[in-house]
mmCIF file of C-alpha atoms in Angstrom:
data_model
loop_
_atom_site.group_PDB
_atom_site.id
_atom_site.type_symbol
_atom_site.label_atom_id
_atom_site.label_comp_id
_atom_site.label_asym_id
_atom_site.label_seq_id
_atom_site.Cartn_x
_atom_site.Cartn_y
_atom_site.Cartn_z
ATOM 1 C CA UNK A 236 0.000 0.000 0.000
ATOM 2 C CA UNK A 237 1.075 3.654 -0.749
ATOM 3 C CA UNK A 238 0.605 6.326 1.688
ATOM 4 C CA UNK A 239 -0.294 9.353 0.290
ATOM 5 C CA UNK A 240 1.916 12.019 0.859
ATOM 6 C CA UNK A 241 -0.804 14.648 1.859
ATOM 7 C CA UNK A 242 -1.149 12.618 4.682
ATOM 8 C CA UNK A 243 1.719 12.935 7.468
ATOM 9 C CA UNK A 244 3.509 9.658 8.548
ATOM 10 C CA UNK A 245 2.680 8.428 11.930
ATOM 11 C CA UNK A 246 4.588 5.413 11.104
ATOM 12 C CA UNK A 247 7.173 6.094 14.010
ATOM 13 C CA UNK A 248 4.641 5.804 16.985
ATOM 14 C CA UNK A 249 3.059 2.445 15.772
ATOM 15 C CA UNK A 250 6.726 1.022 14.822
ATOM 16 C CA UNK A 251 8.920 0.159 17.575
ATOM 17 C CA UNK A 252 6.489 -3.178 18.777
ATOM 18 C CA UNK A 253 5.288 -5.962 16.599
ATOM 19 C CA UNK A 254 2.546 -6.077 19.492
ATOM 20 C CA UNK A 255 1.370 -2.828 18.385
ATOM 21 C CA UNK A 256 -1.126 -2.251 15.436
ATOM 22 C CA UNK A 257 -1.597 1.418 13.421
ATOM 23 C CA UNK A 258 -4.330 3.506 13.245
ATOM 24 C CA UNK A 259 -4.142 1.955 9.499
ATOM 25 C CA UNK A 260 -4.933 -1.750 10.136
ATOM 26 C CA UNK A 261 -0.860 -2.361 9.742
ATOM 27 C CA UNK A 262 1.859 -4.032 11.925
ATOM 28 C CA UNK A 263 5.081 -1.833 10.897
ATOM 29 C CA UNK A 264 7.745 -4.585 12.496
ATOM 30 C CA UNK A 265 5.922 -7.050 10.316
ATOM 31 C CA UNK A 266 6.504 -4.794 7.242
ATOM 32 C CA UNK A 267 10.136 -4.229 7.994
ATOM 33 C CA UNK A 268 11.129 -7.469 8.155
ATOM 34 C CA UNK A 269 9.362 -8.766 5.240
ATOM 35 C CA UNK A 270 11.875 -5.719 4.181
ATOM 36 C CA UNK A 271 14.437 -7.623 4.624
ATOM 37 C CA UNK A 272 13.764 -10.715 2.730
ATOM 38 C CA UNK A 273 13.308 -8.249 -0.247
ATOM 39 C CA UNK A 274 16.710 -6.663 0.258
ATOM 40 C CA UNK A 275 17.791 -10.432 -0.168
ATOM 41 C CA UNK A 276 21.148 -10.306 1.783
ATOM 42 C CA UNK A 277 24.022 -10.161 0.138
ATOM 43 C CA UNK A 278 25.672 -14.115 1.109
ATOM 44 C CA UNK A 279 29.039 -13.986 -0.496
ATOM 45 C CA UNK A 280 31.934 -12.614 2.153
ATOM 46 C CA UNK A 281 34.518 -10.076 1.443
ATOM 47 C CA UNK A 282 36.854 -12.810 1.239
ATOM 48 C CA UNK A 283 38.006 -15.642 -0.041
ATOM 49 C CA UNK A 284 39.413 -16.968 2.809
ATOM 50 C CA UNK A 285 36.660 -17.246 4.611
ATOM 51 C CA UNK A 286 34.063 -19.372 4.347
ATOM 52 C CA UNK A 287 30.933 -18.251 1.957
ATOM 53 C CA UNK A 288 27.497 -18.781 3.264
ATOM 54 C CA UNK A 289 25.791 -21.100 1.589
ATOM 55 C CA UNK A 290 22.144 -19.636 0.125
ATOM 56 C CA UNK A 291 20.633 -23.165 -0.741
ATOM 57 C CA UNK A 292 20.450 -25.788 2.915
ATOM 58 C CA UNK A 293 19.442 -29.282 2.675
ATOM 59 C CA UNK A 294 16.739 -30.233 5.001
ATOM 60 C CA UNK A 295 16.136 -34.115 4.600
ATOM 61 C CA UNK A 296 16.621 -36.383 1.620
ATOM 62 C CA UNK A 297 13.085 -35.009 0.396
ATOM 63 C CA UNK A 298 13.212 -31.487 1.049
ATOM 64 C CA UNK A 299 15.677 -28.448 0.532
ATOM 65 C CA UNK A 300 15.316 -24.854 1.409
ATOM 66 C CA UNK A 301 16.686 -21.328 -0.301
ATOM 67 C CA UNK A 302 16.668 -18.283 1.944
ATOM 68 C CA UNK A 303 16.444 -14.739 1.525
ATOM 69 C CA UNK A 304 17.061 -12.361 4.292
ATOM 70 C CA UNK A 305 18.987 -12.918 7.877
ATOM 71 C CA UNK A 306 21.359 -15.259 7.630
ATOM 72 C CA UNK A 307 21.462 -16.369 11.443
ATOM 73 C CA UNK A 308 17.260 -16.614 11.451
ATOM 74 C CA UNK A 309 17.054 -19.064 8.643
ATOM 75 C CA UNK A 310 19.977 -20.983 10.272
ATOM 76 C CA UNK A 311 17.366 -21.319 13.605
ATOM 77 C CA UNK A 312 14.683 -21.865 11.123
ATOM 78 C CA UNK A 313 16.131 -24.847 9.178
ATOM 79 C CA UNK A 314 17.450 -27.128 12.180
ATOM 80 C CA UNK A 315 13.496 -26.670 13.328
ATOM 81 C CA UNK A 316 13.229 -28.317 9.864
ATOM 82 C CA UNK A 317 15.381 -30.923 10.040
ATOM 83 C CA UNK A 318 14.445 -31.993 13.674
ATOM 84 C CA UNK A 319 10.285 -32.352 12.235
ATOM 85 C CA UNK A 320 11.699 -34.202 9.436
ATOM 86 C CA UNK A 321 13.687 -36.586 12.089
ATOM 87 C CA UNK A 322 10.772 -37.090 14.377
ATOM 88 C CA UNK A 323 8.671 -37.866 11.238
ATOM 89 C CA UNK A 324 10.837 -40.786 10.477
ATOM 90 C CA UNK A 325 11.721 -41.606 13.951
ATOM 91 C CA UNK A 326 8.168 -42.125 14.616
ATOM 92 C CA UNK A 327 6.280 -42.343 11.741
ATOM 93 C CA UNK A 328 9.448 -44.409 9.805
ATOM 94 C CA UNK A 329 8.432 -41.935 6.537
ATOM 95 C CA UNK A 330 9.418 -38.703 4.968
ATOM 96 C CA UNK A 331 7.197 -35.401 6.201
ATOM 97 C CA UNK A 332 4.921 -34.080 4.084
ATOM 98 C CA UNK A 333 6.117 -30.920 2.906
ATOM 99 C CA UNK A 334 2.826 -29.193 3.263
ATOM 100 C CA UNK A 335 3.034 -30.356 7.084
ATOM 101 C CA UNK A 336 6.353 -29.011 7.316
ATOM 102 C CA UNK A 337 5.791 -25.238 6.236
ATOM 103 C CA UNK A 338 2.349 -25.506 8.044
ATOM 104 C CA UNK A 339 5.094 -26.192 11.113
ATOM 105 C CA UNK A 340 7.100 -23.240 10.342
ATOM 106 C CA UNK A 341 4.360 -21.009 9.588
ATOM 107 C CA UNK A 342 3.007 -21.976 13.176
ATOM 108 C CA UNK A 343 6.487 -21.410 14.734
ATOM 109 C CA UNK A 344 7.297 -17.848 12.785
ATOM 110 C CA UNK A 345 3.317 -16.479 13.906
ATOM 111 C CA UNK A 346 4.696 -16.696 17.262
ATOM 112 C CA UNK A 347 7.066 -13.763 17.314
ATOM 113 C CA UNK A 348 4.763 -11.416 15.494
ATOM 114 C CA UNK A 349 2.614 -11.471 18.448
ATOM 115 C CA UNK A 350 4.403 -12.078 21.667
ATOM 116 C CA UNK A 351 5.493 -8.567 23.375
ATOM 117 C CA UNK A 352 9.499 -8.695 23.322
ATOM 118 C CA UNK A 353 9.942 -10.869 20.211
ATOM 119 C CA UNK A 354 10.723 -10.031 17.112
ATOM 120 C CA UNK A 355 9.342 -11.555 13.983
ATOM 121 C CA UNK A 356 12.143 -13.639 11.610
ATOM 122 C CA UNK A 357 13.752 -11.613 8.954
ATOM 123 C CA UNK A 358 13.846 -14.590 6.479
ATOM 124 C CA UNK A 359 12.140 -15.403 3.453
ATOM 125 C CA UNK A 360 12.516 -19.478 2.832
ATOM 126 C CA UNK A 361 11.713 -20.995 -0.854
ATOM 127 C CA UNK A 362 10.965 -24.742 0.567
ATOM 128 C CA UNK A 363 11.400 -27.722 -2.467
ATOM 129 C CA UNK A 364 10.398 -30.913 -1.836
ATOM 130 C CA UNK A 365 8.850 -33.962 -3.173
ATOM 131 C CA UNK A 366 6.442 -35.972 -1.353
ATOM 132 C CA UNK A 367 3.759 -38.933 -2.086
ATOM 133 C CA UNK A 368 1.786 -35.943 -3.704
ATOM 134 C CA UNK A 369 4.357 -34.985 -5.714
ATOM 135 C CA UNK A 370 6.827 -32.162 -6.371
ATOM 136 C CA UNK A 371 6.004 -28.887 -4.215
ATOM 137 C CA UNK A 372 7.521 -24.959 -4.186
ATOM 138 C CA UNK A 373 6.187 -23.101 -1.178
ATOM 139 C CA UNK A 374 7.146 -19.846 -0.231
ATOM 140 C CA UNK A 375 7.235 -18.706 3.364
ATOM 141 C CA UNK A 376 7.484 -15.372 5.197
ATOM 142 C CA UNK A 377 8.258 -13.203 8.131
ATOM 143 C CA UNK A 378 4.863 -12.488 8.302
ATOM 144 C CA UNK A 379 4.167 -16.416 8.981
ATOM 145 C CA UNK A 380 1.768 -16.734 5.690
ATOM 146 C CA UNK A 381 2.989 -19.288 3.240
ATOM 147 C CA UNK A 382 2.039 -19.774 -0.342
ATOM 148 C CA UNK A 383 1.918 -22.904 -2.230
ATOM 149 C CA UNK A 384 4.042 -21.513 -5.531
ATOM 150 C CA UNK A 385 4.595 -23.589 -9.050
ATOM 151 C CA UNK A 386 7.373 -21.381 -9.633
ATOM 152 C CA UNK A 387 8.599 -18.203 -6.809
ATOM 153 C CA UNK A 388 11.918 -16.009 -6.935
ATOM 154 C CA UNK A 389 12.970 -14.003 -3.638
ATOM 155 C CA UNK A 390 15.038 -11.648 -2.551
ATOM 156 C CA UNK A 391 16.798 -8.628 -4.335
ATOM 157 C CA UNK A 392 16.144 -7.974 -8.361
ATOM 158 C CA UNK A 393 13.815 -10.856 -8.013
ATOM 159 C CA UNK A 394 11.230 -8.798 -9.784
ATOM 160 C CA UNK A 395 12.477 -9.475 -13.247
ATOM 161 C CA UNK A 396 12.934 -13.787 -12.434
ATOM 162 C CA UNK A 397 9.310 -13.422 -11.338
ATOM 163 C CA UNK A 398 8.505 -11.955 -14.456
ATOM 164 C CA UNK A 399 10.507 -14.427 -16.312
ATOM 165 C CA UNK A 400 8.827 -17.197 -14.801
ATOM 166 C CA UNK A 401 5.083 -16.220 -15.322
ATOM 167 C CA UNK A 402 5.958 -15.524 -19.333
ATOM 168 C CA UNK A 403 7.340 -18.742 -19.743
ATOM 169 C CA UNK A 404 6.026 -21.106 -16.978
ATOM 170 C CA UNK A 405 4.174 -22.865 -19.375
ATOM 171 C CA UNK A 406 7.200 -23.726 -21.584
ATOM 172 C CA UNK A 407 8.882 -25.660 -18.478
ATOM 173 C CA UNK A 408 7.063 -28.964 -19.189
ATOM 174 C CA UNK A 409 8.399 -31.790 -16.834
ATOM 175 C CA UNK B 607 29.318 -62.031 14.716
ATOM 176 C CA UNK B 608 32.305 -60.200 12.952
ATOM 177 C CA UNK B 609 35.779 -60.600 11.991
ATOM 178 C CA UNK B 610 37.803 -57.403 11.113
ATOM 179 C CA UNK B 611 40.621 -58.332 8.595
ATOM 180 C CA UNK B 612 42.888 -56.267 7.008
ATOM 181 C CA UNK B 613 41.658 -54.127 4.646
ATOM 182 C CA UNK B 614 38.029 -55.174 4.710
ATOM 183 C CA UNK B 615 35.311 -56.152 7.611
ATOM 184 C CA UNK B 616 32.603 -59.149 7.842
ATOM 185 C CA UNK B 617 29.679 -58.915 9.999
ATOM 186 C CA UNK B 618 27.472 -61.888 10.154
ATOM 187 C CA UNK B 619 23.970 -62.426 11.744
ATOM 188 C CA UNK B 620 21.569 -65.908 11.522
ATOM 189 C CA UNK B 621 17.712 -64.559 9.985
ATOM 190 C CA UNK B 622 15.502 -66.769 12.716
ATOM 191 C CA UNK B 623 13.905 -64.286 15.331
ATOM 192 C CA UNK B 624 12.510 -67.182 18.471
ATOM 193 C CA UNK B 625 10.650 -66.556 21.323
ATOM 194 C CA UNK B 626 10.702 -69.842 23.600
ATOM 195 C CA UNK B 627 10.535 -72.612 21.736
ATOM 196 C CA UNK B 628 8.726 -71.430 18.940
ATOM 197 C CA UNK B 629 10.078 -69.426 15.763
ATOM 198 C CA UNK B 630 8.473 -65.983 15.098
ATOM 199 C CA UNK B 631 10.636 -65.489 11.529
ATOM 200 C CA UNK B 632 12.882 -67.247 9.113
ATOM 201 C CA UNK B 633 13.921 -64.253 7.498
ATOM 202 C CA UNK B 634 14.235 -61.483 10.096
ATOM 203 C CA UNK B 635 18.163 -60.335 9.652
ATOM 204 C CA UNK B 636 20.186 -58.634 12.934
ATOM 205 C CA UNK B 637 22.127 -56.985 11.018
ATOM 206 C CA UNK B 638 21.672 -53.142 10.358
ATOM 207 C CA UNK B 639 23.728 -50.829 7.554
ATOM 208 C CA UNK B 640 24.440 -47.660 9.006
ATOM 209 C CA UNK B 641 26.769 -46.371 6.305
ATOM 210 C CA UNK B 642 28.841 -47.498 3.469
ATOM 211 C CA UNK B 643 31.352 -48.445 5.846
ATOM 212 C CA UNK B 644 29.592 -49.094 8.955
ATOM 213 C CA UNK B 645 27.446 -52.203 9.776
ATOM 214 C CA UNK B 646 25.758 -52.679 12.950
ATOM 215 C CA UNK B 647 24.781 -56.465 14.177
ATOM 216 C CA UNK B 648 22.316 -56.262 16.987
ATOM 217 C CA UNK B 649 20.632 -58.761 19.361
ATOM 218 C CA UNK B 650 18.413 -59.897 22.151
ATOM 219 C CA UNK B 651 15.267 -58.497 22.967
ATOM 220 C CA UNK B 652 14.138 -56.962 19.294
ATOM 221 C CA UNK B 653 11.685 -54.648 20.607
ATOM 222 C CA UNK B 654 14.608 -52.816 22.057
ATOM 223 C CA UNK B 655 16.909 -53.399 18.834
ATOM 224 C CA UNK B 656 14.012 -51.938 16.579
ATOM 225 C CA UNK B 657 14.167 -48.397 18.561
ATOM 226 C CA UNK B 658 17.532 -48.260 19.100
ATOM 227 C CA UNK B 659 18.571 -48.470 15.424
ATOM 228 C CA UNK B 660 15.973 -45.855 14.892
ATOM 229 C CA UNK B 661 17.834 -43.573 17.664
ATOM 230 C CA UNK B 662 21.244 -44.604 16.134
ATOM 231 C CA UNK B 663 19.952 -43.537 12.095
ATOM 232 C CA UNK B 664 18.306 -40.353 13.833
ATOM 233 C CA UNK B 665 21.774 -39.240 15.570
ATOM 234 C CA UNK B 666 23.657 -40.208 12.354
ATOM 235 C CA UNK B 667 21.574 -37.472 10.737
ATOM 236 C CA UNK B 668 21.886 -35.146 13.115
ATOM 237 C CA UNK B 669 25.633 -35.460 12.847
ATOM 238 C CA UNK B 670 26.055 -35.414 9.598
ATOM 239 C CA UNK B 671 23.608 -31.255 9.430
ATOM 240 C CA UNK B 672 25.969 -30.458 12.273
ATOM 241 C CA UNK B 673 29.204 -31.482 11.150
ATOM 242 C CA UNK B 674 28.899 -32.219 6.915
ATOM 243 C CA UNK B 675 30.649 -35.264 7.001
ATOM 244 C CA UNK B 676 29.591 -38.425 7.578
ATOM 245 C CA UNK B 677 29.852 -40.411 11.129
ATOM 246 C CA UNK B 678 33.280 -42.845 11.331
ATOM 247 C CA UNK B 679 33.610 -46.246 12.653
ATOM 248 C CA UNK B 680 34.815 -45.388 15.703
ATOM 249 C CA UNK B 681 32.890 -42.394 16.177
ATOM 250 C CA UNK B 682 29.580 -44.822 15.745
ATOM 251 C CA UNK B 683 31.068 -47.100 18.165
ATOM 252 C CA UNK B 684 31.841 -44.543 20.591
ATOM 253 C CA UNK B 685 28.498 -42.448 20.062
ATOM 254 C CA UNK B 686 26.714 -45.913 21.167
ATOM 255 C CA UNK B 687 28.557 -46.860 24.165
ATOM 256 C CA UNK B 688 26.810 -43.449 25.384
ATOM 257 C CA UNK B 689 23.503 -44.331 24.164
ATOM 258 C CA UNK B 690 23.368 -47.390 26.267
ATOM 259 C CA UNK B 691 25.091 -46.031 29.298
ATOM 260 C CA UNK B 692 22.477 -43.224 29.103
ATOM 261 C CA UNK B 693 20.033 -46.121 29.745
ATOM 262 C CA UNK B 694 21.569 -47.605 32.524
ATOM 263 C CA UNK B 695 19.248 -48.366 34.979
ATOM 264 C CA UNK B 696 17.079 -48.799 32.648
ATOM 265 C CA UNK B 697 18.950 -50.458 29.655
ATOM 266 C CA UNK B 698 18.600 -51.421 26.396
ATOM 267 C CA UNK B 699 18.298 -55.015 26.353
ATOM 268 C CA UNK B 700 20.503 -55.454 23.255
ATOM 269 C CA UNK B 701 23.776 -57.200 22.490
ATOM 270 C CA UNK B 702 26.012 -55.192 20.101
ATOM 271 C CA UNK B 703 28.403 -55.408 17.283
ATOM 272 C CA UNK B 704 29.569 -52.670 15.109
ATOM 273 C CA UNK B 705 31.802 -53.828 12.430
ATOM 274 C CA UNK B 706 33.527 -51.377 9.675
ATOM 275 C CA UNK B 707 36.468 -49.382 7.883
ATOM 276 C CA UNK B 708 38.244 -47.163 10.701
ATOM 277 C CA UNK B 709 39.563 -43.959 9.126
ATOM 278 C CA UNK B 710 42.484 -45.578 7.538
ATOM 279 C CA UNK B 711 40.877 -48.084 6.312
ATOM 280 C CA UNK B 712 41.463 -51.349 7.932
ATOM 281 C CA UNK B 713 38.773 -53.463 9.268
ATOM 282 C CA UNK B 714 37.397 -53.050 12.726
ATOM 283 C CA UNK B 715 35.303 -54.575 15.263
ATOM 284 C CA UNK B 716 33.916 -53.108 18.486
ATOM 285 C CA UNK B 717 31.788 -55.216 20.708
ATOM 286 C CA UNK B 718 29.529 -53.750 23.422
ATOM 287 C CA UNK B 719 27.410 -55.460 26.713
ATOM 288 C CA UNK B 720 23.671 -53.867 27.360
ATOM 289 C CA UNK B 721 24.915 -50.907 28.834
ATOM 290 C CA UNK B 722 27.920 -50.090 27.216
ATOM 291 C CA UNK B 723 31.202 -51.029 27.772
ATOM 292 C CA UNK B 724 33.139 -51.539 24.411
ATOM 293 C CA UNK B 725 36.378 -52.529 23.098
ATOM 294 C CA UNK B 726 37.919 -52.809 19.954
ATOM 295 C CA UNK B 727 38.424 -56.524 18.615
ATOM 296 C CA UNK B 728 39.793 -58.326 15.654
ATOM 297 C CA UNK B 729 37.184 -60.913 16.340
ATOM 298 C CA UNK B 730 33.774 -61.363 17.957
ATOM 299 C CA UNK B 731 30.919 -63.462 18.535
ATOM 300 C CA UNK B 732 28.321 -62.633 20.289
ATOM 301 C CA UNK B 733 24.196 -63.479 20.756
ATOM 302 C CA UNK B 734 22.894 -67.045 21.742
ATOM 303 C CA UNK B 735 25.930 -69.845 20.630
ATOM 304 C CA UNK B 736 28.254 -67.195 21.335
ATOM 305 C CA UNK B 737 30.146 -69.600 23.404
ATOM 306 C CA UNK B 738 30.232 -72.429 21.631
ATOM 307 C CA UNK B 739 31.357 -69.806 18.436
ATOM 308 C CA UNK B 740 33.646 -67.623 20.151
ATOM 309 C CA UNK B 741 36.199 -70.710 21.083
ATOM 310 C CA UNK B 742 36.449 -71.677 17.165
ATOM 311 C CA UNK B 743 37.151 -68.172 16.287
ATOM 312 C CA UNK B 744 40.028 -67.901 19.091
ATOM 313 C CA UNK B 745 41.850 -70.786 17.514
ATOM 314 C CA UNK B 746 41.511 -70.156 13.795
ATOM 315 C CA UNK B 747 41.665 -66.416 13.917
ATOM 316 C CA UNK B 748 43.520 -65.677 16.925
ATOM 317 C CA UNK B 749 45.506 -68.928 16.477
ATOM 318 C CA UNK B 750 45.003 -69.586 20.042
ATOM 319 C CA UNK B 751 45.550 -73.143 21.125
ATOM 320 C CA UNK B 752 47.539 -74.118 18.441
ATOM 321 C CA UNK B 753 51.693 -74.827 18.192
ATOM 322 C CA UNK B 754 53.768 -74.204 15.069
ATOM 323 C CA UNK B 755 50.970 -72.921 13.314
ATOM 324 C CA UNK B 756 52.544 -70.029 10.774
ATOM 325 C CA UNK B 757 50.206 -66.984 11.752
ATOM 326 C CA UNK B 758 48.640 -65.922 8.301
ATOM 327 C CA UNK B 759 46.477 -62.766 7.615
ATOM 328 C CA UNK B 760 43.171 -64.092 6.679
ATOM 329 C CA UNK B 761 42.026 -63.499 2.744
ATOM 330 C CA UNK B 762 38.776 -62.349 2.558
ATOM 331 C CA UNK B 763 37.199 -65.275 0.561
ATOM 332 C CA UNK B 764 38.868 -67.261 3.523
ATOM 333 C CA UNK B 765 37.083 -65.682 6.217
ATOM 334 C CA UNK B 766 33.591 -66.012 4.606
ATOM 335 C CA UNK B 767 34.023 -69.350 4.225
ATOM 336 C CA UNK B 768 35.092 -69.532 7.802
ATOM 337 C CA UNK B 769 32.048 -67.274 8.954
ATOM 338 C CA UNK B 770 29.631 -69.933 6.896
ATOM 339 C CA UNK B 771 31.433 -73.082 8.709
ATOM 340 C CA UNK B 772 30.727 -71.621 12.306
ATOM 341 C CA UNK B 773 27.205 -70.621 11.874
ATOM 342 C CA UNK B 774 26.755 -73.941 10.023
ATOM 343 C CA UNK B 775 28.442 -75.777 13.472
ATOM 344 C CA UNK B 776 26.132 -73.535 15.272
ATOM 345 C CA UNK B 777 22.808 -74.633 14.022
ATOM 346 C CA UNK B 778 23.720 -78.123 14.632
ATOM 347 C CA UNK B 779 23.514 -77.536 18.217
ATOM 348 C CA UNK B 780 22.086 -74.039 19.294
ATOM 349 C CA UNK B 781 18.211 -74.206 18.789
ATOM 350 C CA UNK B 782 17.829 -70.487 18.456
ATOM 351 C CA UNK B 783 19.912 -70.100 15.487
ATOM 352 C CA UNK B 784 19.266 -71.622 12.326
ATOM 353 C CA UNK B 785 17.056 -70.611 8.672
ATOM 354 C CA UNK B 786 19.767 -68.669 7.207
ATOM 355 C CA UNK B 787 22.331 -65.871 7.349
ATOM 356 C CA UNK B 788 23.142 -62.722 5.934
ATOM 357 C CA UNK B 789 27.000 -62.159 5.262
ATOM 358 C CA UNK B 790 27.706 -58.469 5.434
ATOM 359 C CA UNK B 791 31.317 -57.549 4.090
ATOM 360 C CA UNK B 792 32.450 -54.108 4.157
ATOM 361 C CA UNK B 793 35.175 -52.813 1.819
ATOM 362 C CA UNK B 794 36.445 -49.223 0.667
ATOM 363 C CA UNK B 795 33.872 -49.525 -2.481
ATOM 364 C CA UNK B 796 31.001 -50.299 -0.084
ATOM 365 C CA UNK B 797 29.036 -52.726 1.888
ATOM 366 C CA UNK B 798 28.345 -56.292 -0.292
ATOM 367 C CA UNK B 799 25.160 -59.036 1.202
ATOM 368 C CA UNK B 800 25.545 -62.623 0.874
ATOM 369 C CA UNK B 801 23.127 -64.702 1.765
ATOM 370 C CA UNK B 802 23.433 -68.489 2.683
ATOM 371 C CA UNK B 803 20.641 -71.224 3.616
ATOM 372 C CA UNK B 804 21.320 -73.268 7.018
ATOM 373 C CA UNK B 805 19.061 -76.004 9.115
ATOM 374 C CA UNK B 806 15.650 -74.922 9.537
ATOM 375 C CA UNK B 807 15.070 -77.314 12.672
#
């Protein structure tokens, strides 16, 4: 949404809590960090001597995840992963369904954006799988909504892959 | 039971699982691949051997996101002796083997009691017959017993055939083993199965 400029900001009152709403119907801590998945950190260090973070992070045999955003968050985010994915096979003695498993991070990431204190994860997570149903793409947010995706892009200058993908999504025939 | 030999490791384990006097399954093998270089033979109460290889393939995962390499011999064979020590007073009732590569490459053996205390063998049987197979392996392994004998490394073809003999001296007299065994032999290019028909009294 666009706020009009006629009308002053009173963004900086409403800002500083996720537990706080604004007079418009908005959660400004949710909004910055969903921010921050667009701005689609930069993963490569300085130098080449140390180690490069690594964008893509395998989850189980099934499922993989790509991140956008803070580095350290999606770290937290994917051992949650991988520990559902172990109990699942622990207990259950088969693979997670990926739908269950970014319904379980959408249930862990709500958690933050309403807790007084907390703040809500600054990652973005592309989740690929393959389950009994099939191959899946979700896309998950700060904002703890996920989409179910046949094709996403995240993260900085992702605009123009997004665009790339809708033209020509229907030329990518398995 | 295993035998660790130079360059390569066998780990063997009968297919009947018996209760009493009765047989529950011909075909039910105690012998569990952990990795291409790690086999784990496991026996005794199978309730308890079903969960703890469950624990064991769990923790092997959890290694390998924390540490991006895959778990050694030894470092399986240590990792368990704390799993069953962890259980006390409370243990698992499950008789061990790990058998495998150690990280350069020669063939080892670790054997463990219900709670954990484990050493590292060139030999081992363990399970029901136990006794009557450890002696056999003592003298034609360890060349115990035996004068003037010029102490050979054992081929691998050698020790298979020797694994077969014992279990096949077993079943003669041991009622709980029997139906069939499942020859596990670890090398550098992997883990090979043979398996081999016995008695089925």
């Amino acid at each position: 949404m666009i706020v009009c400029l006629r009308r002053p900001l009173f963004r900086n009152q409403y800002d500083n809590d996720v537990t706080v709403w604004s007079p418009q119907g908005r959660i400004h801590q949710i909004e910055y960090a969903m921010e921050a998945v667009k701005q689609g950190s930069a993963t490569r260090a300085p130098s080449e001597l140390s180690a490069h973070q690594k964008k893509i992070i395998p989850i189980d045999d099934h499922v993989g995840v790509s991140i956008a955003g803070l580095t350290a968050d999606a770290r937290l985010l994917s051992n949650f992963m991988r520990s559902e994915c172990l109990n699942s096979r622990y207990a259950y003695d088969r693979p997670l369904p990926i739908s269950r498993l970014v319904a379980a991070v959408g249930n862990k990431s709500q958690i933050p954006t309403q807790r007084y204190g907390r703040r809500p994860f600054g990652v973005g997570l592309i989740v690929a799988g393959y389950d009994e149903m099939g191959p899946h793409i979700y896309q998950t947010c700060p904002s703890a909504n996920y989409y179910d995706c046949k094709s996403m892009a995240i993260g900085a200058r992702s605009q123009s892959a997004r665009t790339y993908l809708e033209k020509f999504l229907d030329k990518f025939v398995d | 039971m295993a035998i660790a030999g130079e360059d390569f490791s066998v780990i063997a384990s009968d297919t009947r699982l018996s209760q009493g006097f009765s047989i529950h399954s011909r075909d039910l093998p105690k012998t569990y691949k952990l990795s291409n270089s790690t086999v784990l033979g496991a026996c005794g109460f199978h309730g308890d051997v079903l969960t703890l290889t469950k624990v064991i393939n769990a923790r092997l995962k959890i290694y390998e996101n924390e540490h991006h390499k895959k778990m050694s011999t030894t470092a399986i064979a240590a990792m368990l002796s704390t799993m069953l020590y962890y259980r006390r007073f409370f243990p698992y009732y499950v008789y061990n083997i790990v058998a495998g590569l150690d990280d350069e490459g020669k063939g080892c053996v670790f054997s463990f009691d219900p709670v954990g205390s484990y050493e590292r063998e060139s030999y081992r049987a363990g399970g029901s017959a136990s006794s009557m197979l450890q002696p056999l392996l003592d003298n034609q392994i360890g060349f115990k017993n035996q004068q003037g004998v010029e102490r050979l490394p054992l081929s691998k073809d050698k020790v298979v055939n020797l694994v077969k003999d014992v279990f096949i001296s077993a079943s003669e007299r041991d009622i709980y083993t029997g139906d069939g065994i499942i020859i596990n032999i670890i090398t550098k290019d992997g883990v090979q199965e043979e398996r081999f028909p016995l008695r089925r009294d």
